[in-house]
mmCIF file of C-alpha atoms in Angstrom:
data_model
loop_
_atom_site.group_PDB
_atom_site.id
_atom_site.type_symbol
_atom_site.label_atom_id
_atom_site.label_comp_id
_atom_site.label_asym_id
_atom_site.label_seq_id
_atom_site.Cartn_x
_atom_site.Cartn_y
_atom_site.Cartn_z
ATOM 1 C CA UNK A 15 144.985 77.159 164.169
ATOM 2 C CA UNK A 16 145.091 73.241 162.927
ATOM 3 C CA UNK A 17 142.928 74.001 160.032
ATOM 4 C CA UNK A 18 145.316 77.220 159.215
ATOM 5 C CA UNK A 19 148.513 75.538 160.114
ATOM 6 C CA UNK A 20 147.431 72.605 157.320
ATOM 7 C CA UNK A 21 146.316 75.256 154.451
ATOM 8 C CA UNK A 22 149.368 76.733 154.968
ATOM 9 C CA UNK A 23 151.860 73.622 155.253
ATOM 10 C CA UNK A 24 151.614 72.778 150.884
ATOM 11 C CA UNK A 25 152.983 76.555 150.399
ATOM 12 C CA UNK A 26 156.050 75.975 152.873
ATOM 13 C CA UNK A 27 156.424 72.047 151.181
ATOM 14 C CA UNK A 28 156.804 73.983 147.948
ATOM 15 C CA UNK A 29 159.594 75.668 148.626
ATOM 16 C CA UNK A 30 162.964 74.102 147.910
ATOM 17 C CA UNK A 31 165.337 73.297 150.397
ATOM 18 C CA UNK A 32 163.002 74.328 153.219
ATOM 19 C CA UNK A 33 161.298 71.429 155.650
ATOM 20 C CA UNK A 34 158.654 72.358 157.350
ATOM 21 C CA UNK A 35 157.858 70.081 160.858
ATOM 22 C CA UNK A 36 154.635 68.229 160.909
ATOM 23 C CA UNK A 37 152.655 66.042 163.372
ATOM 24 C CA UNK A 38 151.621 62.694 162.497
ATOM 25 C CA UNK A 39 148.532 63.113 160.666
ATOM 26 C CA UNK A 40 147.952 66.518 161.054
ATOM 27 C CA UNK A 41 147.357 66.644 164.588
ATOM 28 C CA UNK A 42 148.764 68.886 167.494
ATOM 29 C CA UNK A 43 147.983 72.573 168.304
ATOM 30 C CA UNK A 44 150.072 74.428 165.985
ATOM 31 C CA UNK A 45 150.917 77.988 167.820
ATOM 32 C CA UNK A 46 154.010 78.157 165.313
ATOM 33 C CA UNK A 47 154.886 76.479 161.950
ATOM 34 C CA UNK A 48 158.688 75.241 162.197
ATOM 35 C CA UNK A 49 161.186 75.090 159.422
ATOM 36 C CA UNK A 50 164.311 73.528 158.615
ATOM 37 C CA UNK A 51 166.403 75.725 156.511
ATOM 38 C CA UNK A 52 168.963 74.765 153.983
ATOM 39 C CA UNK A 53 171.879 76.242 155.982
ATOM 40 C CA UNK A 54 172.416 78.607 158.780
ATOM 41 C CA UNK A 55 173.327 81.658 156.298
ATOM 42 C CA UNK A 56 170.125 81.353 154.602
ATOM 43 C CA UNK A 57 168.090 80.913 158.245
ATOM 44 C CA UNK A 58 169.744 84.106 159.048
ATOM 45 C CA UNK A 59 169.215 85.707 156.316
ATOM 46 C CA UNK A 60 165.281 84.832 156.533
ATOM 47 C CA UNK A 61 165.194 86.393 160.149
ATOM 48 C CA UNK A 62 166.908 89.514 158.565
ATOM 49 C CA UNK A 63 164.450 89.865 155.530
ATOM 50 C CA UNK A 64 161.275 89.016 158.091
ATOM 51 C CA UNK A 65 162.386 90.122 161.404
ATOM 52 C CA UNK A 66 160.857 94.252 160.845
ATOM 53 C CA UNK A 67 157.504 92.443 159.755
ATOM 54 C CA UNK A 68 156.190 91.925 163.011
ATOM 55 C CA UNK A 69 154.902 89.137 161.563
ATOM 56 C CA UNK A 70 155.744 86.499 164.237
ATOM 57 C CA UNK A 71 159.090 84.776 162.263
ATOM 58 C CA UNK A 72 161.487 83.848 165.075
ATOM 59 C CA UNK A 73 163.854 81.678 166.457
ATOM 60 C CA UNK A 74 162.694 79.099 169.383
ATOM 61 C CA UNK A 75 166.605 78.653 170.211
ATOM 62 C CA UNK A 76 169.424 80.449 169.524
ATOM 63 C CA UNK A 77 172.116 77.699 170.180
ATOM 64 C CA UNK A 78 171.834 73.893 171.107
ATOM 65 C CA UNK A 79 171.538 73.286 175.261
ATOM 66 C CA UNK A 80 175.664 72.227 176.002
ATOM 67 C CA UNK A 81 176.214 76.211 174.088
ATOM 68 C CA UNK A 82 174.670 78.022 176.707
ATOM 69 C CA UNK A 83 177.569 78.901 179.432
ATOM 70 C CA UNK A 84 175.049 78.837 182.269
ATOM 71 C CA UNK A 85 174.103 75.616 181.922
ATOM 72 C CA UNK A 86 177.580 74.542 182.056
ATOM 73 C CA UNK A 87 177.295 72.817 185.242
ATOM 74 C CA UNK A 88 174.199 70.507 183.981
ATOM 75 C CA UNK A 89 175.713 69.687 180.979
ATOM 76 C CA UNK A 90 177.869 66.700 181.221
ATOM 77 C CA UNK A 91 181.883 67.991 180.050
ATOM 78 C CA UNK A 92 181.420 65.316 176.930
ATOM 79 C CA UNK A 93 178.342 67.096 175.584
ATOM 80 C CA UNK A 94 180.460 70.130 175.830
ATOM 81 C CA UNK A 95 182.788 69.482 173.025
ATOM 82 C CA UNK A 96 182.379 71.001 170.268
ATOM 83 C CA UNK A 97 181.894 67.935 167.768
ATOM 84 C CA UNK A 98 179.656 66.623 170.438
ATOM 85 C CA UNK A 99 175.893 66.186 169.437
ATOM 86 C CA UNK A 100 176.191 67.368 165.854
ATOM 87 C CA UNK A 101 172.609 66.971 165.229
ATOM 88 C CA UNK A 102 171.176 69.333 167.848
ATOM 89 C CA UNK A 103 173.487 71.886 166.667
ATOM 90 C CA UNK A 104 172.655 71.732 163.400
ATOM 91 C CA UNK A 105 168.768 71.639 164.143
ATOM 92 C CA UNK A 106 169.724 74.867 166.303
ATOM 93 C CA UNK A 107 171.528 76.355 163.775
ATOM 94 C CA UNK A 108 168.795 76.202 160.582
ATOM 95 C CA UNK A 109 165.334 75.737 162.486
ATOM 96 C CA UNK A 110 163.202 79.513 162.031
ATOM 97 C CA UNK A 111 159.532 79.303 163.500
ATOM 98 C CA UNK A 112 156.540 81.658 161.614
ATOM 99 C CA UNK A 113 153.831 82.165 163.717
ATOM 100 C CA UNK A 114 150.288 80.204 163.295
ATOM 101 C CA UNK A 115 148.252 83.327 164.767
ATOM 102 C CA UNK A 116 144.937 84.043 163.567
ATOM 103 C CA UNK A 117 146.043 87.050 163.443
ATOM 104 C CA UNK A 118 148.728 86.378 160.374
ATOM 105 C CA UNK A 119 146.588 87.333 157.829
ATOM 106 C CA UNK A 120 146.812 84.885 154.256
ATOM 107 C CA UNK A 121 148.455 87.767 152.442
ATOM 108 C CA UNK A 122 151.407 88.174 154.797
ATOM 109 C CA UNK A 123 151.600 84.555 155.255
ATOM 110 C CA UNK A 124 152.581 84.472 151.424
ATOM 111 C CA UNK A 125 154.984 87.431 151.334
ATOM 112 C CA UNK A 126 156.510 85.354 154.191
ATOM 113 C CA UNK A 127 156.941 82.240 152.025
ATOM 114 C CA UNK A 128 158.011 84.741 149.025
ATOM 115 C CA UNK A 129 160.799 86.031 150.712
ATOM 116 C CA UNK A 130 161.659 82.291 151.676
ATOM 117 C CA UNK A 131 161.649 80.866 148.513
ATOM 118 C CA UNK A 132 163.776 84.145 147.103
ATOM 119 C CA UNK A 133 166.407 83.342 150.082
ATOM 120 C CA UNK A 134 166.665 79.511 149.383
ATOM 121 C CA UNK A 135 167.575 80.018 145.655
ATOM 122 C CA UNK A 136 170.916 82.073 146.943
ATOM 123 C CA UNK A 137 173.939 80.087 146.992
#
């Protein structure tokens, strides 16, 4: 899955607006490829287009950790706030994860960064 996840990585670099996560040096196990989308309407809209697929495009988190009620009593009150830690709800909020299975075939792979690269040009 390294030496998939790193043919695959210059296709999801090419598309604008999207950042795709990467280990220093190309290193780690790679069971998903993660992205950083533009915005949250366009990360939604990407798990609309993909999610019928089956093709392994998900989210690893559907809010940040002080969003989820039930972990309301672990969370200090501050964290709670709403403008509290901005940058782990925006990172919850635009990150979408494709799957690095053998099992993605090449071909669906680039219909996955198709559909990508048509969403990202929307305004």
């Amino acid at each position: 899955t390294r030496e998939q996840a790193l043919r695959r990585l210059p296709q999801l670099r090419a598309i604008k607006g999207v950042v795709p996560f990467e280990d220093e040096a190309g290193s780690g196990t790679w069971p998903v490829l993660s992205l950083l989308m533009p915005d949250r309407v366009r990360r939604d809209a990407a798990l609309q287009a993909l999610w019928g697929m089956g093709c392994g495009v998900s989210l690893p988190f559907v809010h940040a950790l002080p969003d989820y009620a039930y972990l309301n009593e672990l969370i200090p009150a501050a964290a709670q706030d709403q403008h509290a830690l901005p940058n782990a709800r925006m990172l919850a909020s635009r990150v979408l994860t494709i799957s690095n299975s053998p099992w993605l075939n090449d071909a669906t792979f680039t219909s996955i960064c198709s559909t990508l690269a048509r969403i990202c040009k929307q305004a």
